[in-house]
Every structure is written in structure tokens, then in C-alpha cells.
PDB file of C-alpha atoms in Angstrom:
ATOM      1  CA  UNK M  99      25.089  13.073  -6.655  1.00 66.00           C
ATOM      2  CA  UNK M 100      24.952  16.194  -4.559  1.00 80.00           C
ATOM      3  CA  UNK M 101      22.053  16.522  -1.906  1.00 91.00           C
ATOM      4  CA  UNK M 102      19.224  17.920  -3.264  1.00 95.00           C
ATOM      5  CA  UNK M 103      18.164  21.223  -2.269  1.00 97.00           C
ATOM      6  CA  UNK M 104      14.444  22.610  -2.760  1.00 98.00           C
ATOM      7  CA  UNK M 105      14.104  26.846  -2.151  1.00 99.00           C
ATOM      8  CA  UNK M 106      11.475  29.113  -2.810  1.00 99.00           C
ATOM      9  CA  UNK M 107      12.716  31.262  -5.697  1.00 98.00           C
ATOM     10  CA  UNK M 108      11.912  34.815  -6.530  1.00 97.00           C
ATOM     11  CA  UNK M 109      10.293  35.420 -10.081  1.00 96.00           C
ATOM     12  CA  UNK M 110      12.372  38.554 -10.872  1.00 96.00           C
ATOM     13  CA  UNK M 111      15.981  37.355  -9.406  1.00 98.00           C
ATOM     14  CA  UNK M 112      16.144  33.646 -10.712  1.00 98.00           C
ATOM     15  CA  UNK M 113      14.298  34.218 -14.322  1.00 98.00           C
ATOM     16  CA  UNK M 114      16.862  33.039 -15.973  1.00 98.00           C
ATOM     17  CA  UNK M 115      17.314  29.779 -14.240  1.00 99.00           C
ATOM     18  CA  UNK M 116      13.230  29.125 -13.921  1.00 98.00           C
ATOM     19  CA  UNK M 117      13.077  29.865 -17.694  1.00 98.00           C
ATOM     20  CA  UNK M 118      15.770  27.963 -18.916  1.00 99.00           C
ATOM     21  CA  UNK M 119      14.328  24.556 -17.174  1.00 99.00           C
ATOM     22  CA  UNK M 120      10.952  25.117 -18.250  1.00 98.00           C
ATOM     23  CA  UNK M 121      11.828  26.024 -21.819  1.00 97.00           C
ATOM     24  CA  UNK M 122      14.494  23.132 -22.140  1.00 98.00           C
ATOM     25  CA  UNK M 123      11.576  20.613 -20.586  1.00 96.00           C
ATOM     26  CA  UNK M 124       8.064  22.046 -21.642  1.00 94.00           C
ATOM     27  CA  UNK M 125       8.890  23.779 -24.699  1.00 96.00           C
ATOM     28  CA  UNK M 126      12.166  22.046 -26.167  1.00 97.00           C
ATOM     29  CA  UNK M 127      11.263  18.449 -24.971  1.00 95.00           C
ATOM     30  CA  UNK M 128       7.109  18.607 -25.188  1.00 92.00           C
ATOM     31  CA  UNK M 129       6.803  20.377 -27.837  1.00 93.00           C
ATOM     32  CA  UNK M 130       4.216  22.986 -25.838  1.00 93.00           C
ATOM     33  CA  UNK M 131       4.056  26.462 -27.295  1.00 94.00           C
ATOM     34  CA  UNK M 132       5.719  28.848 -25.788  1.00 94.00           C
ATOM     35  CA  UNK M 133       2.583  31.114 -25.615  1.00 93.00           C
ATOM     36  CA  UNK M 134       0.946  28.308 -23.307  1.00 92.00           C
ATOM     37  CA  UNK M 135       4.083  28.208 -21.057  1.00 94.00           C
ATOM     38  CA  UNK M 136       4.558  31.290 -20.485  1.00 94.00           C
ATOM     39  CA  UNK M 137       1.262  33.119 -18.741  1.00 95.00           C
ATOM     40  CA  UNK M 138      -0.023  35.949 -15.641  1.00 95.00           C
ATOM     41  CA  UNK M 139       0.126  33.611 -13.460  1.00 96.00           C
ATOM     42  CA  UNK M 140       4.075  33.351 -12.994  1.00 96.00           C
ATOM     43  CA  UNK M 141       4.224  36.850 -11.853  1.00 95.00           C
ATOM     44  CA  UNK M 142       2.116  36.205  -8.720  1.00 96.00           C
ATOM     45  CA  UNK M 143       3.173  32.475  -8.100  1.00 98.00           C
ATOM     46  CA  UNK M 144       5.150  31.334  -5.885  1.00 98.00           C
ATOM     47  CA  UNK M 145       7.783  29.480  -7.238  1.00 99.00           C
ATOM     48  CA  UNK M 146      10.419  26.977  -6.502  1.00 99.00           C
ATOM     49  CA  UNK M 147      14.171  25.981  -7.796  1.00 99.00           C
ATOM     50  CA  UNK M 148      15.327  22.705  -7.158  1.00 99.00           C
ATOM     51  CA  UNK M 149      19.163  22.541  -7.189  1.00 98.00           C
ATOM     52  CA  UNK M 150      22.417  20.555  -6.656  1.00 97.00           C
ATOM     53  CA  UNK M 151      25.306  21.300  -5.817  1.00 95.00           C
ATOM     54  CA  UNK M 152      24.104  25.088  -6.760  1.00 96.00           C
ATOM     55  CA  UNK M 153      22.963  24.627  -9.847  1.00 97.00           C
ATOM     56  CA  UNK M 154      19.658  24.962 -10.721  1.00 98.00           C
ATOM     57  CA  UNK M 155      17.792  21.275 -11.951  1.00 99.00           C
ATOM     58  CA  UNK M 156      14.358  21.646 -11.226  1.00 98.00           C
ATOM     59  CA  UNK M 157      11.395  23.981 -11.592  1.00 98.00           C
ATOM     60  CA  UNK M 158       7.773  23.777  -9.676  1.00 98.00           C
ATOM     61  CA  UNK M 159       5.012  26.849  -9.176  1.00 97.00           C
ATOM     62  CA  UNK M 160       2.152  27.183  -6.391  1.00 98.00           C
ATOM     63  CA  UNK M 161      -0.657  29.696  -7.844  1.00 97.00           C
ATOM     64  CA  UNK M 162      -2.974  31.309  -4.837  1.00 96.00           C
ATOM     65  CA  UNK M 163      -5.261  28.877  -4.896  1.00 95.00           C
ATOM     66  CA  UNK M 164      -3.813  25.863  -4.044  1.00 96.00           C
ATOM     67  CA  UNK M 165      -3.044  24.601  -7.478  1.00 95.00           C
ATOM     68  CA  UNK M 166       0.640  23.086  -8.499  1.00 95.00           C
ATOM     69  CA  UNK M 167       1.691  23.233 -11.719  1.00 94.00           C
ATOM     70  CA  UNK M 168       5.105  23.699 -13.754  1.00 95.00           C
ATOM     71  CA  UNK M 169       6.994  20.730 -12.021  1.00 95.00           C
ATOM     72  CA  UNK M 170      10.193  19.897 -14.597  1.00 96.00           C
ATOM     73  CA  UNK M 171      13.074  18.285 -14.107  1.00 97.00           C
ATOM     74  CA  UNK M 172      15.980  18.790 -15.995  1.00 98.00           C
ATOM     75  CA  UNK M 173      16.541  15.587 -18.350  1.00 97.00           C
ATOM     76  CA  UNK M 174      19.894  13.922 -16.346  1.00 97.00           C
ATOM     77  CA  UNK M 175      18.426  14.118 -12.667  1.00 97.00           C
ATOM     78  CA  UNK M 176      15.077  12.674 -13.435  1.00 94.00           C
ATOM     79  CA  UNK M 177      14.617   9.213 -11.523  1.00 92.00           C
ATOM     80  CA  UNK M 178      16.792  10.779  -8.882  1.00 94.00           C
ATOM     81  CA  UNK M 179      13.475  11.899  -6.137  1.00 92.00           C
ATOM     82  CA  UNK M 180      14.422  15.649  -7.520  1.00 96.00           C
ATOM     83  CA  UNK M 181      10.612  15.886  -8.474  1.00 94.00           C
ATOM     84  CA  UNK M 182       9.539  14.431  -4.855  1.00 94.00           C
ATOM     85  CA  UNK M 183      11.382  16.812  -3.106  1.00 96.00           C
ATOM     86  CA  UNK M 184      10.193  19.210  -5.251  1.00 97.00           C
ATOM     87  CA  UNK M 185       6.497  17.951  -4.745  1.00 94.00           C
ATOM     88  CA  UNK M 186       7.331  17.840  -0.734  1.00 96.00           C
ATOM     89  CA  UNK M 187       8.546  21.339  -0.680  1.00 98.00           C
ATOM     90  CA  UNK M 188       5.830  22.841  -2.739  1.00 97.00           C
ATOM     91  CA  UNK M 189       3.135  20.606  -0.416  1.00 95.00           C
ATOM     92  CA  UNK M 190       4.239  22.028   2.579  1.00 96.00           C
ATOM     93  CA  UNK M 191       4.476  25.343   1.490  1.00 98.00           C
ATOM     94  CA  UNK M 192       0.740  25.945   0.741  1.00 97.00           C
ATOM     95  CA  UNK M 193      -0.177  24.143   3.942  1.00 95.00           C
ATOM     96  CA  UNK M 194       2.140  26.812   5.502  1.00 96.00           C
ATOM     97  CA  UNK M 195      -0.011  29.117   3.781  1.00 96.00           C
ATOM     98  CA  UNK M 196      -3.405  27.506   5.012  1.00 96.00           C
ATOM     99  CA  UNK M 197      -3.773  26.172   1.545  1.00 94.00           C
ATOM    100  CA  UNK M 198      -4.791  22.467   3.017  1.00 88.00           C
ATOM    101  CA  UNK M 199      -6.586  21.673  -0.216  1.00 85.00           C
ATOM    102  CA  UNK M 200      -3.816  21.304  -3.480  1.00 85.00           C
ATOM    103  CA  UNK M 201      -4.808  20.808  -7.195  1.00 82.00           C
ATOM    104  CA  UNK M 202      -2.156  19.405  -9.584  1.00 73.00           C
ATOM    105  CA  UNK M 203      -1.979  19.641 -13.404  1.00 69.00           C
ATOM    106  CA  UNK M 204       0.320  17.272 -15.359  1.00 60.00           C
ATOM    107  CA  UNK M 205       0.392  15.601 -18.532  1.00 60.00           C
ATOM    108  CA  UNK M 206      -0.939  12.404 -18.859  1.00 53.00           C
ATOM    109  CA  UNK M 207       2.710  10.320 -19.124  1.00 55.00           C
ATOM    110  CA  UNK M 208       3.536  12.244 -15.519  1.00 54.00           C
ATOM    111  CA  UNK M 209       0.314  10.703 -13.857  1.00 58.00           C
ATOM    112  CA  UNK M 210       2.198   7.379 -12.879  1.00 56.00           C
ATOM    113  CA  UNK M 211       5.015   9.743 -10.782  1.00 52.00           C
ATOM    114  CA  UNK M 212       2.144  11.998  -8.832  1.00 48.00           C
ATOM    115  CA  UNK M 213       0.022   8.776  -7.963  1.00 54.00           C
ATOM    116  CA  UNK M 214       3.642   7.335  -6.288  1.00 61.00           C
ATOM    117  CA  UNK M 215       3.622  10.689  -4.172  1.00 56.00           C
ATOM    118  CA  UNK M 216       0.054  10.143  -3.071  1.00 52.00           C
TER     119      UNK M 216
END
């Protein structure tokens, strides 16, 4: 495996690549309605593409207010510390933007990774 690399992504240019991991993990894999997936928020989140090698492998969002949400790995790199990194990046973004105080949401099967992270 590639290093893993963790950049802020722009909405508009990277869509494609944000969509496709969400849909393929949220919507193909959990079963959660697109309508729920998709929302206002996206447009004014900041959001983040984790990749390797170039290609794009992991999603995460940070919304204004400190709160996290949107963290997927794609299926073959999970167990691999692509959704720490992820995690890390996102964390010390929103301190970077005086957001010391961070809220996550997850689904209850992901509570087992976030409690590993602290």
C-alpha cells in the first residue's frame, strides 16, 4: 500500500470522487436513502478526500460548527488507519479554524473505531 494522503477537497471540483465514495458506502452498502445523504450542508462544508496513490479512497466533511460527519472508507482500504488519518486531518483542521470543540455523528457499528481515536 501507497502512503496515505489526506487533502481538503473542493465541493464543486472533486464531486464526482466525494459522491462516488459516499454513495458506494452510505447509500450502496447502508442502505441510507439517498435523500438523507445528500443535504445543504455539503455546499458550505468543508470537505476532505483521502487518497492513495491518487486515487480517491476516502471521504470526511467538517460543517461550521465544529461537527464531523460523512467519514467513509472505501470497502478494500478499511483496517488500513485511512479513517484515522482522515479523523487527524479533519481534527486539526477545525482547530486551525478555532473550532477547539468537535461533534461527531456515526452509526452505532462505527462507535468502537471513534472511541480508538479518542
Amino acid at each position: 500500500m501507497s502512503e496515505i494522503e489526506v487533502r481538503i477537497a473542493d465541493w464543486h471540483q472533486d464531486n464526482a470522487d466525494l459522491r462516488r465514495i459516499r454513495e458506494t458506502v452510505f447509500i450502496a452498502e447502508q442502505s441510507v436513502p439517498p435523500e438523507l445523504e445528500w443535504d445543504a450542508d455539503d455546499a458550505e462544508a468543508v470537505h476532505f478526500l483521502a487518497l492513495e496513490g491518487g486515487y480517491p479512497i476516502g471521504t470526511a466533511r467538517l460543517l461550521n460548527d465544529g461537527h464531523i460527519g460523512r467519514v467513509s472508507v472505501l470497502r478494500d482500504w478499511r483496517g488500513m488507519n485511512v479513517g484515522g488519518a482522515l479523523m487527524k486531518a479533519v481534527i486539526e483542521e477545525a482547530e486551525r479554524r478555532g473550532l477547539n470543540e468537535q461533534r461527531l455523528t456515526a452509526q452505532v457499528h462505527a462507535t468502537a473505531f471513534y472511541e480508538r481515536l479518542g
